[in-house]
Amino acid sequence: MQNQQSSRSQYWLRLSLIHKRSPAFWLALLGHFELTIEQLFSLPTAELSQCGLKPDEIALINSPGDEIERIETWLCQHPLNQVIAFSDAAYPERLKQLDSPPLALFCCGRVDRLKAPQVAIVGSRKATINGLNTARRIANELGDAGITVTSGLALGIDGAAHQGAYPTCGNTVAILGGGLGRIYPRSHQALATNLIEFGGCIVSEFPPWETVKPYHFPRRNRLIAALSSGVLLIEARIKSGSMITANLAADMGIDVFATPGNINNPLSEGPHYLIQQGARLITCSGDICEELGWVVKDPGDAGNNQQEDGDEPLLREFAGEPIDIDYLVEKTGLSVNRLLPRLVELEVKGRIMAVPGGYIRAIRPVGD
């Protein structure tokens, strides 16, 4: 929904802003009284009261208040800011299968990502180095295959998944637990910006000014699960939000995957439990694609080889001593925003390594 919103879209948006009622309530009310959204908003006060609505709710239906103006202001703040209402063509059909689907989605970026084939990658905020590297690698492989990686922009596995995916033409979607005007955590503001610039999308069912609250995360997690054809868990404790996401996916009939880990690491408990319960053990993106029946391009095709050759000019800047970002910006002429995704991609490929003081070129096995 662009700045000039249709009446129908505006009505759904206005309902979404009546926070005391869930989306399920409004959908049930419309169904019970056999009303269209337009008819609901045309009812006189007496009939709205007969529908069981309270005076403050009726007042919000009759007058949208200043929240709509605040949203209009937000829409003008970035050319890719937009609202997708429940009735809009861009609204993902997968979300309509939820018991209480969002009546409006606040987005920034390429909203067509929401209807693309998606795999969610979730896990611990306090992941190990191995877990973070695994998330980046698998996300990068999925993105290279044209599959959108969906996660929650949190610290740890979520952030690593977005880092691995966004250099692949922005094949990633971040679902937030607060408003888009209040990126959380703040340390991921730059990641969110890069994600959008490279063609990804950030999404929330909460209005832009809404701060993150603990009870928002289960609502966010249900969207991550519902949008995805499969959910991959990488490192999580048994009692964690990531396990909730995986269990939500299983309840929805969505495939659940897990990576194995060190049996002495508490963060392996969640994935190992899921595997014991029937989740597919995976070690690479190919395992996921095979299980989902997706045919993807061969990683060794000519296009990929050309990309590998294109890495050489940047790789020549690396030697045995650590090279920092400032040096690379000066030598390559690339901006930090353009350079960082290249470094992430090279690290995922195993061609450079992050060390104290910067990066060094990794030693590649003979024949690689």
Short mmCIF file of C-alpha atoms in Angstrom, two decimals:
data_model
loop_
_atom_site.label_atom_id
_atom_site.label_comp_id
_atom_site.label_asym_id
_atom_site.label_seq_id
_atom_site.Cartn_x
_atom_site.Cartn_y
_atom_site.Cartn_z
CA MET A 1 0.00 0.00 0.00
CA GLN A 2 1.66 3.24 -1.15
CA ASN A 3 1.15 6.75 0.22
CA GLN A 4 -2.18 7.08 -1.60
CA GLN A 5 -3.91 4.26 0.22
CA SER A 6 -7.14 2.73 -0.99
CA SER A 7 -10.11 2.97 1.37
CA ARG A 8 -10.13 -0.79 1.91
CA SER A 9 -6.43 -0.89 2.75
CA GLN A 10 -6.82 2.05 5.11
CA TYR A 11 -9.65 0.29 6.92
CA TRP A 12 -7.52 -2.80 7.55
CA LEU A 13 -4.69 -0.56 8.73
CA ARG A 14 -7.00 1.28 11.12
CA LEU A 15 -8.26 -2.01 12.57
CA SER A 16 -4.67 -3.15 13.11
CA LEU A 17 -4.07 -0.04 15.23
CA ILE A 18 -6.85 -0.92 17.70
CA HIS A 19 -4.42 -2.76 19.96
CA LYS A 20 -6.91 -4.11 22.50
CA ARG A 21 -8.35 -6.50 19.91
CA SER A 22 -6.51 -9.26 18.07
CA PRO A 23 -6.68 -9.76 14.30
CA ALA A 24 -8.59 -12.98 14.98
CA PHE A 25 -11.32 -10.98 16.75
CA TRP A 26 -11.88 -8.66 13.79
CA LEU A 27 -11.90 -11.48 11.25
CA ALA A 28 -14.35 -13.44 13.40
CA LEU A 29 -16.59 -10.39 13.82
CA LEU A 30 -16.70 -9.76 10.07
CA GLY A 31 -17.47 -13.41 9.44
CA HIS A 32 -20.13 -13.69 12.14
CA PHE A 33 -22.09 -10.64 10.99
CA GLU A 34 -21.32 -11.31 7.29
CA LEU A 35 -19.79 -7.87 6.84
CA THR A 36 -17.19 -6.60 4.43
CA ILE A 37 -14.54 -4.30 5.84
CA GLU A 38 -16.21 -1.38 4.04
CA GLN A 39 -19.59 -2.22 5.58
CA LEU A 40 -18.10 -2.37 9.08
CA PHE A 41 -16.76 1.16 8.75
CA SER A 42 -20.08 2.46 7.40
CA LEU A 43 -22.17 1.19 10.34
CA PRO A 44 -23.69 3.79 12.66
CA THR A 45 -22.56 3.88 16.28
CA ALA A 46 -25.63 2.03 17.58
CA GLU A 47 -25.07 -0.93 15.26
CA LEU A 48 -21.35 -1.04 16.07
CA SER A 49 -22.33 -1.26 19.72
CA GLN A 50 -24.69 -4.13 18.91
CA CYS A 51 -21.71 -5.94 17.38
CA GLY A 52 -20.15 -5.99 20.84
CA LEU A 53 -17.71 -3.12 20.38
CA LYS A 54 -16.83 -0.83 23.28
CA PRO A 55 -17.18 2.97 23.10
CA ASP A 56 -13.42 3.57 22.78
CA GLU A 57 -13.21 1.02 19.94
CA ILE A 58 -16.17 2.62 18.17
CA ALA A 59 -14.48 6.01 18.52
CA LEU A 60 -11.35 4.66 16.80
CA ILE A 61 -13.43 3.21 13.97
CA ASN A 62 -15.23 6.52 13.47
CA SER A 63 -12.07 8.61 13.69
CA PRO A 64 -8.57 7.25 12.97
CA GLY A 65 -6.79 9.70 15.27
CA ASP A 66 -3.24 10.87 14.72
CA GLU A 67 -1.70 7.42 14.23
CA ILE A 68 -2.58 7.40 10.53
CA GLU A 69 -0.83 10.76 10.13
CA ARG A 70 2.23 9.35 11.89
CA ILE A 71 2.26 6.42 9.46
CA GLU A 72 1.91 8.77 6.49
CA THR A 73 4.93 10.69 7.78
CA TRP A 74 6.88 7.44 8.14
CA LEU A 75 5.97 6.41 4.58
CA CYS A 76 7.61 9.59 3.30
CA GLN A 77 10.83 9.03 5.22
CA HIS A 78 12.21 6.32 2.91
CA PRO A 79 11.23 5.51 -0.70
CA LEU A 80 10.98 1.80 0.17
CA ASN A 81 8.76 2.24 3.22
CA GLN A 82 5.30 0.82 2.65
CA VAL A 83 2.32 -0.79 4.34
CA ILE A 84 0.81 -4.03 3.05
CA ALA A 85 -2.79 -4.44 4.18
CA PHE A 86 -4.59 -7.76 4.60
CA SER A 87 -6.54 -7.23 1.35
CA ASP A 88 -3.56 -6.11 -0.77
CA ALA A 89 -2.22 -8.31 -3.57
CA ALA A 90 1.26 -8.14 -2.03
CA TYR A 91 0.07 -9.67 1.25
CA PRO A 92 1.62 -13.17 1.62
CA GLU A 93 -0.95 -15.95 1.31
CA ARG A 94 1.03 -18.09 3.76
CA LEU A 95 0.25 -15.62 6.55
CA LYS A 96 -3.48 -15.85 5.88
CA GLN A 97 -3.33 -19.46 7.10
CA LEU A 98 -2.57 -18.23 10.64
CA ASP A 99 -5.34 -18.18 13.24
CA SER A 100 -4.63 -14.49 13.86
CA PRO A 101 -2.80 -13.06 10.83
CA PRO A 102 -1.54 -9.46 10.91
CA LEU A 103 -4.05 -7.06 9.40
CA ALA A 104 -1.19 -4.85 8.20
CA LEU A 105 2.53 -5.32 7.61
CA PHE A 106 4.98 -2.43 7.82
CA CYS A 107 7.85 -3.01 5.39
CA CYS A 108 11.00 -1.43 4.06
CA GLY A 109 12.68 -2.99 1.03
CA ARG A 110 11.63 -5.43 -1.67
CA VAL A 111 8.27 -6.75 -0.54
CA ASP A 112 8.24 -9.41 -3.28
CA ARG A 113 10.69 -11.30 -1.03
CA LEU A 114 7.71 -12.12 1.19
CA LYS A 115 6.25 -14.35 -1.51
CA ALA A 116 9.56 -15.92 -2.55
CA PRO A 117 10.61 -19.46 -1.51
CA GLN A 118 11.91 -19.03 2.03
CA VAL A 119 13.88 -20.95 4.62
CA ALA A 120 14.06 -19.60 8.17
CA ILE A 121 17.33 -19.85 10.08
CA VAL A 122 17.06 -19.35 13.84
CA GLY A 123 19.15 -20.06 16.91
CA SER A 124 20.82 -18.76 20.02
CA ARG A 125 21.73 -15.12 20.64
CA LYS A 126 24.88 -16.41 22.37
CA ALA A 127 26.02 -18.79 19.65
CA THR A 128 29.50 -20.23 19.34
CA ILE A 129 31.91 -19.17 16.60
CA ASN A 130 31.21 -22.47 14.87
CA GLY A 131 27.46 -21.86 15.05
CA LEU A 132 27.80 -18.36 13.61
CA ASN A 133 30.01 -19.59 10.78
CA THR A 134 27.56 -22.41 10.02
CA ALA A 135 24.66 -19.95 9.87
CA ARG A 136 26.56 -17.61 7.52
CA ARG A 137 27.67 -20.44 5.27
CA ILE A 138 24.28 -22.12 4.89
CA ALA A 139 22.51 -18.76 4.47
CA ASN A 140 25.00 -17.78 1.79
CA GLU A 141 24.50 -21.08 -0.03
CA LEU A 142 20.72 -20.70 0.10
CA GLY A 143 20.90 -17.11 -1.11
CA ASP A 144 23.19 -18.09 -3.98
CA ALA A 145 20.58 -20.68 -4.95
CA GLY A 146 17.92 -17.95 -5.14
CA ILE A 147 16.22 -18.91 -1.86
CA THR A 148 15.26 -16.17 0.58
CA VAL A 149 16.61 -16.58 4.12
CA THR A 150 14.22 -15.37 6.83
CA SER A 151 15.15 -14.60 10.42
CA GLY A 152 14.57 -12.15 13.27
CA LEU A 153 17.54 -9.71 13.12
CA ALA A 154 18.51 -10.73 16.67
CA LEU A 155 22.06 -11.11 17.92
CA GLY A 156 23.79 -14.43 17.29
CA ILE A 157 22.44 -16.88 14.73
CA ASP A 158 19.78 -14.51 13.34
CA GLY A 159 22.30 -11.80 12.55
CA ALA A 160 24.78 -14.29 11.09
CA ALA A 161 22.08 -15.68 8.79
CA HIS A 162 21.28 -12.20 7.47
CA GLN A 163 25.00 -11.45 7.07
CA GLY A 164 25.48 -14.57 4.99
CA ALA A 165 22.42 -14.01 2.82
CA TYR A 166 22.24 -10.31 2.02
CA PRO A 167 25.36 -10.20 -0.20
CA THR A 168 23.53 -12.67 -2.52
CA CYS A 169 21.42 -9.92 -4.14
CA GLY A 170 19.59 -9.32 -0.88
CA ASN A 171 17.98 -12.74 -0.57
CA THR A 172 16.85 -12.22 3.02
CA VAL A 173 13.87 -11.04 5.08
CA ALA A 174 14.12 -9.79 8.66
CA ILE A 175 11.00 -9.97 10.84
CA LEU A 176 11.19 -7.53 13.75
CA GLY A 177 9.72 -7.68 17.23
CA GLY A 178 9.17 -3.92 17.29
CA GLY A 179 8.54 -1.06 14.91
CA LEU A 180 10.75 -0.36 11.90
CA GLY A 181 11.54 3.06 13.29
CA ARG A 182 13.16 1.43 16.32
CA ILE A 183 15.54 -1.24 15.03
CA TYR A 184 16.38 -3.73 17.77
CA PRO A 185 19.07 -4.45 18.74
CA ARG A 186 20.54 -1.04 17.96
CA SER A 187 23.85 -2.67 17.09
CA HIS A 188 22.11 -4.19 14.04
CA GLN A 189 21.04 -0.84 12.55
CA ALA A 190 23.86 -1.02 9.98
CA LEU A 191 22.96 -4.64 9.17
CA ALA A 192 19.34 -3.62 8.57
CA THR A 193 20.48 -0.77 6.31
CA ASN A 194 22.75 -3.05 4.28
CA LEU A 195 20.03 -5.67 4.02
CA ILE A 196 17.66 -3.13 2.48
CA GLU A 197 20.27 -1.58 0.16
CA PHE A 198 21.18 -4.98 -1.26
CA GLY A 199 17.57 -5.91 -2.06
CA GLY A 200 16.27 -7.53 1.12
CA CYS A 201 13.29 -6.53 3.24
CA ILE A 202 12.59 -5.78 6.89
CA VAL A 203 9.05 -6.35 8.15
CA SER A 204 6.98 -5.83 11.29
CA GLU A 205 3.33 -6.12 12.25
CA PHE A 206 3.92 -3.34 14.79
CA PRO A 207 3.68 0.36 13.83
CA PRO A 208 7.02 2.12 13.25
CA TRP A 209 7.15 3.83 16.63
CA GLU A 210 6.42 0.68 18.68
CA THR A 211 9.22 -0.30 21.07
CA VAL A 212 10.17 -3.94 21.53
CA LYS A 213 8.39 -5.76 24.34
CA PRO A 214 9.01 -9.34 25.56
CA TYR A 215 5.55 -10.54 24.47
CA HIS A 216 6.21 -9.32 20.92
CA PHE A 217 8.73 -12.06 20.21
CA PRO A 218 6.30 -15.01 20.12
CA ARG A 219 4.21 -12.99 17.65
CA ARG A 220 7.29 -12.31 15.56
CA ASN A 221 8.31 -15.98 15.72
CA ARG A 222 4.97 -17.16 14.33
CA LEU A 223 5.51 -14.94 11.26
CA ILE A 224 9.03 -16.29 10.72
CA ALA A 225 7.67 -19.84 10.80
CA ALA A 226 4.58 -19.17 8.69
CA LEU A 227 6.45 -17.43 5.87
CA SER A 228 8.93 -20.29 5.47
CA SER A 229 8.82 -23.64 3.71
CA GLY A 230 11.34 -24.93 6.23
CA VAL A 231 12.88 -23.83 9.53
CA LEU A 232 16.52 -24.58 10.37
CA LEU A 233 17.66 -24.52 14.01
CA ILE A 234 21.37 -23.90 14.66
CA GLU A 235 22.34 -23.96 18.35
CA ALA A 236 19.63 -23.36 20.96
CA ARG A 237 18.73 -24.45 24.45
CA ILE A 238 15.62 -26.54 24.98
CA LYS A 239 13.79 -23.60 26.55
CA SER A 240 14.32 -20.76 24.08
CA GLY A 241 12.51 -18.58 21.59
CA SER A 242 14.19 -20.40 18.73
CA MET A 243 12.73 -23.70 19.92
CA ILE A 244 9.33 -22.01 20.06
CA THR A 245 9.75 -21.03 16.41
CA ALA A 246 10.73 -24.58 15.45
CA ASN A 247 7.77 -26.04 17.36
CA LEU A 248 5.39 -23.52 15.79
CA ALA A 249 6.66 -24.61 12.38
CA ALA A 250 6.12 -28.28 13.21
CA ASP A 251 2.57 -27.52 14.39
CA MET A 252 1.92 -25.76 11.06
CA GLY A 253 3.16 -28.77 9.11
CA ILE A 254 6.33 -26.96 8.03
CA ASP A 255 9.56 -28.96 7.67
CA VAL A 256 12.01 -28.55 10.55
CA PHE A 257 15.77 -29.03 10.17
CA ALA A 258 18.61 -28.99 12.68
CA THR A 259 22.40 -29.06 12.64
CA PRO A 260 24.22 -31.48 14.97
CA GLY A 261 26.70 -30.17 17.51
CA ASN A 262 28.99 -31.00 20.40
CA ILE A 263 27.08 -33.17 22.90
CA ASN A 264 28.79 -31.33 25.76
CA ASN A 265 27.56 -27.93 24.57
CA PRO A 266 24.21 -26.89 26.15
CA LEU A 267 23.38 -25.11 22.87
CA SER A 268 23.28 -28.49 21.14
CA GLU A 269 20.37 -29.61 23.32
CA GLY A 270 17.70 -27.96 21.18
CA PRO A 271 18.86 -29.23 17.78
CA HIS A 272 19.55 -32.73 19.13
CA TYR A 273 16.11 -32.90 20.73
CA LEU A 274 14.47 -31.90 17.43
CA ILE A 275 16.49 -34.54 15.57
CA GLN A 276 15.35 -37.16 18.10
CA GLN A 277 11.76 -36.03 17.46
CA GLY A 278 12.12 -36.48 13.71
CA ALA A 279 13.65 -33.24 12.42
CA ARG A 280 15.99 -33.72 9.45
CA LEU A 281 19.68 -33.56 10.36
CA ILE A 282 21.41 -31.29 7.84
CA THR A 283 24.96 -30.11 7.25
CA CYS A 284 24.54 -27.96 4.13
CA SER A 285 21.93 -26.13 2.08
CA GLY A 286 21.74 -29.05 -0.34
CA ASP A 287 20.22 -31.22 2.39
CA ILE A 288 17.44 -28.66 2.87
CA CYS A 289 16.74 -28.23 -0.84
CA GLU A 290 16.67 -32.00 -1.36
CA GLU A 291 14.14 -32.47 1.45
CA LEU A 292 11.93 -29.65 0.12
CA GLY A 293 12.16 -30.94 -3.45
CA TRP A 294 13.80 -27.79 -4.76
CA VAL A 295 16.13 -27.97 -7.76
CA VAL A 296 18.83 -25.33 -7.48
CA LYS A 297 21.74 -24.29 -9.64
CA ASP A 298 25.01 -26.18 -9.43
CA PRO A 299 27.48 -24.33 -7.18
CA GLY A 300 30.22 -25.25 -9.63
CA ASP A 301 28.59 -23.72 -12.70
CA ALA A 302 30.32 -21.19 -14.92
CA GLY A 303 28.56 -18.24 -13.34
CA ASN A 304 29.91 -19.15 -9.95
CA ASN A 305 33.42 -19.59 -11.33
CA GLN A 306 33.23 -16.09 -12.81
CA GLN A 307 32.26 -14.75 -9.38
CA GLU A 308 35.23 -16.60 -7.86
CA ASP A 309 37.57 -15.04 -10.40
CA GLY A 310 36.06 -11.65 -9.62
CA ASP A 311 37.23 -12.06 -6.02
CA GLU A 312 40.89 -12.08 -7.01
CA PRO A 313 41.48 -8.29 -7.20
CA LEU A 314 40.28 -7.91 -3.62
CA LEU A 315 42.08 -11.04 -2.43
CA ARG A 316 45.39 -9.67 -3.73
CA GLU A 317 45.26 -7.07 -0.96
CA PHE A 318 45.55 -9.78 1.69
CA ALA A 319 48.79 -11.32 2.88
CA GLY A 320 50.09 -12.88 6.08
CA GLU A 321 49.61 -9.75 8.19
CA PRO A 322 46.12 -8.66 9.31
CA ILE A 323 44.56 -6.02 7.05
CA ASP A 324 41.99 -3.66 8.57
CA ILE A 325 38.87 -2.14 7.02
CA ASP A 326 40.30 1.37 6.70
CA TYR A 327 43.24 0.08 4.66
CA LEU A 328 40.93 -1.86 2.33
CA VAL A 329 38.65 1.15 1.83
CA GLU A 330 41.66 3.25 0.83
CA LYS A 331 43.19 0.61 -1.47
CA THR A 332 40.00 -0.55 -3.22
CA GLY A 333 38.05 2.70 -3.39
CA LEU A 334 34.96 0.85 -2.12
CA SER A 335 32.72 2.36 0.54
CA VAL A 336 32.41 0.55 3.86
CA ASN A 337 28.81 -0.40 2.97
CA ARG A 338 30.00 -2.04 -0.26
CA LEU A 339 33.12 -3.58 1.20
CA LEU A 340 31.64 -5.32 4.24
CA PRO A 341 29.32 -7.65 2.27
CA ARG A 342 32.27 -8.65 0.06
CA LEU A 343 34.31 -9.51 3.15
CA VAL A 344 31.44 -11.51 4.64
CA GLU A 345 31.09 -13.46 1.40
CA LEU A 346 34.84 -14.17 1.19
CA GLU A 347 34.83 -15.29 4.82
CA VAL A 348 31.87 -17.60 4.18
CA LYS A 349 33.71 -19.07 1.19
CA GLY A 350 36.71 -19.73 3.41
CA ARG A 351 38.99 -17.43 1.40
CA ILE A 352 39.77 -14.98 4.22
CA MET A 353 39.72 -15.24 8.01
CA ALA A 354 38.78 -12.68 10.66
CA VAL A 355 41.59 -12.30 13.20
CA PRO A 356 42.50 -9.70 15.84
CA GLY A 357 43.44 -6.57 13.91
CA GLY A 358 41.48 -7.33 10.75
CA TYR A 359 41.52 -10.07 8.12
CA ILE A 360 44.11 -12.40 6.61
CA ARG A 361 43.97 -14.57 3.51
CA ALA A 362 43.08 -18.16 4.31
CA ILE A 363 45.29 -20.98 3.08
CA ARG A 364 43.26 -22.96 0.55
CA PRO A 365 43.71 -26.72 0.24
CA VAL A 366 45.52 -28.00 -2.83
CA GLY A 367 43.06 -28.57 -5.67
CA ASP A 368 40.40 -26.28 -4.15
#
